[in-house]
Coordinates of C-alpha atoms and ligand atoms in Angstrom, one line a residue:
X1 CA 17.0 1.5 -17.3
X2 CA 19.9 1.3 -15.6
X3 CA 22.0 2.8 -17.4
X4 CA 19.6 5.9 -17.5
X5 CA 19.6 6.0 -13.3
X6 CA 21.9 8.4 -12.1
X7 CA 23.4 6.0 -9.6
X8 CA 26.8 4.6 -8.8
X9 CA 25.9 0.6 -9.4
X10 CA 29.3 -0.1 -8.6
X11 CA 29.7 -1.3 -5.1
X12 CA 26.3 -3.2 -6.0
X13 CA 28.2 -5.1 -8.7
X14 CA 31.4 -6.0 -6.9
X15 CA 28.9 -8.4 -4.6
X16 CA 26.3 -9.7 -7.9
X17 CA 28.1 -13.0 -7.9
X18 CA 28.2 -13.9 -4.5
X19 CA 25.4 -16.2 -2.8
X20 CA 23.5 -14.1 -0.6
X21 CA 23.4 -11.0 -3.3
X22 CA 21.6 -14.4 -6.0
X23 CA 19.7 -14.9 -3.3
X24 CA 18.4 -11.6 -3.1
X25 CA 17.9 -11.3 -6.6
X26 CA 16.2 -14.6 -6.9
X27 CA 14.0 -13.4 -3.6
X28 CA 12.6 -10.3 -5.5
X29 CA 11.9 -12.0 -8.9
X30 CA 9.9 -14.5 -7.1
X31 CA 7.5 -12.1 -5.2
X32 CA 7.1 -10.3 -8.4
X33 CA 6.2 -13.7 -10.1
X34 CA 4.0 -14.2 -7.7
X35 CA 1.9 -11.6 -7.9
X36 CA 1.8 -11.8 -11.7
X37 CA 0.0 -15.1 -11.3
X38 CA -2.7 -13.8 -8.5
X39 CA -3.3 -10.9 -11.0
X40 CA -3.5 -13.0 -14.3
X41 CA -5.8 -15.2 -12.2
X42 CA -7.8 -12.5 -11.1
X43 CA -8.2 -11.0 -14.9
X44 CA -9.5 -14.4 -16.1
X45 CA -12.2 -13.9 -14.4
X46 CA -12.2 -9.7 -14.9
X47 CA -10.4 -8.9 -18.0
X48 CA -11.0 -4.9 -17.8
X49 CA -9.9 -4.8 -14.2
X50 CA -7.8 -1.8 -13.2
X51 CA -4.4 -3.1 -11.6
X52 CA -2.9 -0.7 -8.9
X53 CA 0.9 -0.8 -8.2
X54 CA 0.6 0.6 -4.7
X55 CA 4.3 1.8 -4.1
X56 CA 5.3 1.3 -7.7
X57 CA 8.8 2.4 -7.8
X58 CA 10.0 2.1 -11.4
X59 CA 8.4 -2.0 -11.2
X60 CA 6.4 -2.4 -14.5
X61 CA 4.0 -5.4 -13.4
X62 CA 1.5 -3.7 -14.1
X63 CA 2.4 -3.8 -18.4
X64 CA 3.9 -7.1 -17.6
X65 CA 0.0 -8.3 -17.2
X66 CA -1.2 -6.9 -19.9
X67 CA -4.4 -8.1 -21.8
X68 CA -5.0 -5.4 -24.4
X69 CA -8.0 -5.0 -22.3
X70 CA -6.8 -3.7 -18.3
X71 CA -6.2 -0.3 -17.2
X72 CA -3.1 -0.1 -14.6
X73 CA -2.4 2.9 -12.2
X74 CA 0.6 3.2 -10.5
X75 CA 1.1 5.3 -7.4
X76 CA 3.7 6.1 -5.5
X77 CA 5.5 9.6 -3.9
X78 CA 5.7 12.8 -6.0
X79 CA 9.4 12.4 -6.6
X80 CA 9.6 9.0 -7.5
X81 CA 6.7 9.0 -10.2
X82 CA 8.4 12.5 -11.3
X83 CA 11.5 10.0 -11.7
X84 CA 9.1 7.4 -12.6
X85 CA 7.8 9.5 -16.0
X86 CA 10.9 10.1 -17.2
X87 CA 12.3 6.2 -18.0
X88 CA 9.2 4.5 -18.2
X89 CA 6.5 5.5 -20.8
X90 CA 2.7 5.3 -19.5
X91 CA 0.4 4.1 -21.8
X92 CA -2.3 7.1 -22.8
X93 CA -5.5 5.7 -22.1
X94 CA -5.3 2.4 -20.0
X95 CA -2.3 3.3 -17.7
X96 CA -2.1 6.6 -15.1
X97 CA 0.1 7.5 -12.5
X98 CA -0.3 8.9 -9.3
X99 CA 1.4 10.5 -7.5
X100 CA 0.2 10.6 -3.0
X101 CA 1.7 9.1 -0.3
X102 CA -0.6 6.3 -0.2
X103 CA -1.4 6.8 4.0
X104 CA -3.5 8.9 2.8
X105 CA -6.3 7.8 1.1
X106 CA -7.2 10.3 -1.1
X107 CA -5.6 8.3 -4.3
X108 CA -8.6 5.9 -4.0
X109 CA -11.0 8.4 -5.1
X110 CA -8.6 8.2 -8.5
X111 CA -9.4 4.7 -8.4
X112 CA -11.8 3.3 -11.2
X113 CA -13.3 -0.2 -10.0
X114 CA -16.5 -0.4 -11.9
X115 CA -15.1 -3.6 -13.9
X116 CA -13.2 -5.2 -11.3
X117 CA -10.2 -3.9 -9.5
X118 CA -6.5 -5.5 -8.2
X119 CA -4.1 -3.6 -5.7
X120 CA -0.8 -5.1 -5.1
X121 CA 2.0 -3.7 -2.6
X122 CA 5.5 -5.2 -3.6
X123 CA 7.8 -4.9 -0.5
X124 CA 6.1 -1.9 0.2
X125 CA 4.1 -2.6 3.9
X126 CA 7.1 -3.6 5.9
X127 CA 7.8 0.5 6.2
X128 CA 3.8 0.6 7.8
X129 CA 2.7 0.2 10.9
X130 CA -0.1 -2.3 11.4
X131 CA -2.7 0.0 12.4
X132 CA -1.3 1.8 8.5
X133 CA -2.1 -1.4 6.8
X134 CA -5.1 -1.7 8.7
X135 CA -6.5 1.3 8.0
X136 CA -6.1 1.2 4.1
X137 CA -7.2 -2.3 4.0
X138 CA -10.8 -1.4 5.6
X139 CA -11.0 1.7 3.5
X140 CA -10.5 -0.2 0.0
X141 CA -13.1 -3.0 1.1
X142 CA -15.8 -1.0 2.4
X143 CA -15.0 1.0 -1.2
X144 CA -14.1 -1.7 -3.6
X145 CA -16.2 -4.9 -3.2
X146 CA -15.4 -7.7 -5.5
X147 CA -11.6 -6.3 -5.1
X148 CA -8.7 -7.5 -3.8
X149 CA -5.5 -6.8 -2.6
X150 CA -2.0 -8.6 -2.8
X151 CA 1.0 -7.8 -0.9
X152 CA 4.2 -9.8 0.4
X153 CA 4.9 -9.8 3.8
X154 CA 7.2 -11.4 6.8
X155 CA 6.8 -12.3 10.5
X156 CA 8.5 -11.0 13.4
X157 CA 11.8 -12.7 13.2
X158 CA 12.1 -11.5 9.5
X159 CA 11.3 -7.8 10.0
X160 CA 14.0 -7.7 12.9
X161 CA 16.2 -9.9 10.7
X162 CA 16.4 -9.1 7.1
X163 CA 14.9 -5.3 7.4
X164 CA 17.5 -4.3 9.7
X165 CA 19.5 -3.3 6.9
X166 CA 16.8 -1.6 5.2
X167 CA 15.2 0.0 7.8
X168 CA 19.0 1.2 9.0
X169 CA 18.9 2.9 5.6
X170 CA 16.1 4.6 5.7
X171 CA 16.5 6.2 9.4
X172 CA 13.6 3.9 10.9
X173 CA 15.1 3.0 14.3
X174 CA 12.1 1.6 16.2
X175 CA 10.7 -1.6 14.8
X176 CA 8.0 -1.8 17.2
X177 CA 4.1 -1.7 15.5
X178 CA 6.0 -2.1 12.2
X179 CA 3.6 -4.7 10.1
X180 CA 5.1 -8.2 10.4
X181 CA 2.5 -11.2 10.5
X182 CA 3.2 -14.8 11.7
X183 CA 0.1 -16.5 10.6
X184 CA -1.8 -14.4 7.9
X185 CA -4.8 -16.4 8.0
X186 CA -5.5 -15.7 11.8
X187 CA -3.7 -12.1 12.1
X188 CA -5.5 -10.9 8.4
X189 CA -8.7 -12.1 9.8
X190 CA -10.1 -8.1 10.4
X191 CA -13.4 -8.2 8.8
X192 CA -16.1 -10.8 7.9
X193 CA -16.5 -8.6 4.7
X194 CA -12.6 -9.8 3.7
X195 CA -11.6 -13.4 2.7
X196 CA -7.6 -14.2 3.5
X197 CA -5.8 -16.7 1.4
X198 CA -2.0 -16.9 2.0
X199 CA 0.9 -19.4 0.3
X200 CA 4.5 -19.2 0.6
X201 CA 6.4 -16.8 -1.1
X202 CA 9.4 -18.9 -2.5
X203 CA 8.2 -22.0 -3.0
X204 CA 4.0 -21.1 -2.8
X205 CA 3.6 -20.9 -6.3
X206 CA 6.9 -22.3 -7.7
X207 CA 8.6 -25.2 -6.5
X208 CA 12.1 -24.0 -8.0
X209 CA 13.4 -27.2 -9.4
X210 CA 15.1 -25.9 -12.4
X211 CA 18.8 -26.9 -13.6
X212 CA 19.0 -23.3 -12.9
X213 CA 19.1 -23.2 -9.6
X214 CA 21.2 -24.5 -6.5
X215 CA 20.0 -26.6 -3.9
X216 CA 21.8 -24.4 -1.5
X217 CA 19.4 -21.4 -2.9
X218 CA 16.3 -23.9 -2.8
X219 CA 17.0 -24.6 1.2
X220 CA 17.4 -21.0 1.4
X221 CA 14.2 -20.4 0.2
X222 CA 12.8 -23.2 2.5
X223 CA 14.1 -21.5 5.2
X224 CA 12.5 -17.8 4.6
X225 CA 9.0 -19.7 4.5
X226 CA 9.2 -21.6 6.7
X227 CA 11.3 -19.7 9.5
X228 CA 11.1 -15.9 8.0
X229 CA 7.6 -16.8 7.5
X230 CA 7.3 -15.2 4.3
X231 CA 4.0 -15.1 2.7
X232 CA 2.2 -13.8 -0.2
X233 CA -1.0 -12.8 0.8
X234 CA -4.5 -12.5 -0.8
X235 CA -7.6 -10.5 0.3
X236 CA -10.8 -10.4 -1.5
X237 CA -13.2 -8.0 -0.3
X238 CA -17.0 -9.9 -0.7
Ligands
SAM1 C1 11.2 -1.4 -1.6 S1 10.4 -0.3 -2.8 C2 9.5 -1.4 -3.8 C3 9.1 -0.9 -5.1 C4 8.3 -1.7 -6.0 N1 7.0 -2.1 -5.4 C5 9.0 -3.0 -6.5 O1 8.5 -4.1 -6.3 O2 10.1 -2.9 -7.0 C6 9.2 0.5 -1.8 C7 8.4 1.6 -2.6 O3 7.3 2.0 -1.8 C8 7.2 3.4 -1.9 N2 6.5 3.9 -0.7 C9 6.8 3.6 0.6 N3 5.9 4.2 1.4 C10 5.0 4.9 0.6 C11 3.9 5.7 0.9 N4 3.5 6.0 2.1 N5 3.2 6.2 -0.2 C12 3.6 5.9 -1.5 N6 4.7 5.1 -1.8 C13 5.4 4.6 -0.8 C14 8.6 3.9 -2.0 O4 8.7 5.2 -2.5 C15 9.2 2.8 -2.9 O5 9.1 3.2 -4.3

């Protein structure tokens, strides 16, 4: 997919050996792992469940869950499901995207949650304001009972920290009432009709012990839960 991207990779590649650039990659493999397991554990239970890939990018969870029996939607801006379209082939009947800016709530009417229904955000949130995240989140559970929603997210000290970069990038300045939580259970906790679970993102699901990988990366990873507060969080609306 690379290859296909018209993008110059290679100032990217002249740091892919060095520790904090593993690191990174390691980081984003686990979130994505993560999520994979809340949204196998939730098809157990719902098989035909529509998955929703809110701020998709070109991430393919979504097939990566795959049952033969799920429908997946994918949404994202106009431009980047235009780009989407071209590398990645939908599936006719069991995959769509869609393409809104996902403030506005308008792509939950495309929605289809009559056997079940999973949103995730992947890194997505951080570029919200709380009262954003908010908002959405009491939209989809007064609309989607028996739903829930997944999404990664850090606390204060993270946001300022490792989205400086980020946030540089993309011309956001002003971090203030940008969505950072310290302690999801007690921050998340925004109506009696939603239920908030919440583990650690590196080491919550995983504990990392393979020959694989470093100690050096494993403390690491101790350190963005623990001190970056890093959490994968769960909300099912009852
Ligand atoms: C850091 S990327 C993550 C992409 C993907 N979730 C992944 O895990 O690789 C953030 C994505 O969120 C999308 N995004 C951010 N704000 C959005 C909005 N308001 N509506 C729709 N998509 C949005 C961006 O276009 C981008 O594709």
């Amino acid at each position: 997919m690379c290859e296909r991207l018209d993008y110059d990779f290679s100032e990217l590649e002249k740091s892919n050996n060095s520790f904090l650039y593993e690191f990174g990659s390691l980081e984003a493999a686990m979130r994505q792992l993560d999520i994979m397991w809340e949204i196998k554990e939730y098809l157990k239970k719902r098989p035909r469940a529509t998955i929703v890939n809110l701020g998709c990018g070109l991430d393919d969870t979504g097939k990566a869950c795959d049952n033969g029996l799920c429908r997946v939607m994918n949404v994202d801006f106009p431009d980047v499901i235009s780009v989407r379209k071209q590398l990645i082939i939908e599936r006719c009947c069991r995959e769509k995207n869609v393409a809104c800016d996902i403030k506005d709530h308008s792509w939950m009417d495309k929605a289809d949650g009559s056997d079940g229904i999973i949103f995730f955000a992947a890194g997505v949130f951080h570029y919200f304001t709380i009262y954003e995240v908010k908002s959405m989140v009491l939209e989809l559970s007064k609309r989607f009972p028996g739903g829930c929603l997944v999404f990664d997210s850090v606390g204060k000290l993270g946001l300022k920290l490792m989205m400086k970069t980020a946030l540089k990038n993309m011309d956001i300045s002003n971090v203030k009432g940008l969505f950072y939580v310290n302690n999801p259970k007690r921050e998340l906790n925004w109506s009696k009709n939603i239920r908030v679970t919440s583990r650690n993102y590196m080491l919550g699901y995983y504990d990392m012990k393979s020959p694989n990988i470093r100690f050096s990366h494993r403390l690491l990873a101790w350190i963005a839960d623990r001190v970056i507060k890093m959490s994968i969080n769960r909300m099912d609306f009852v």
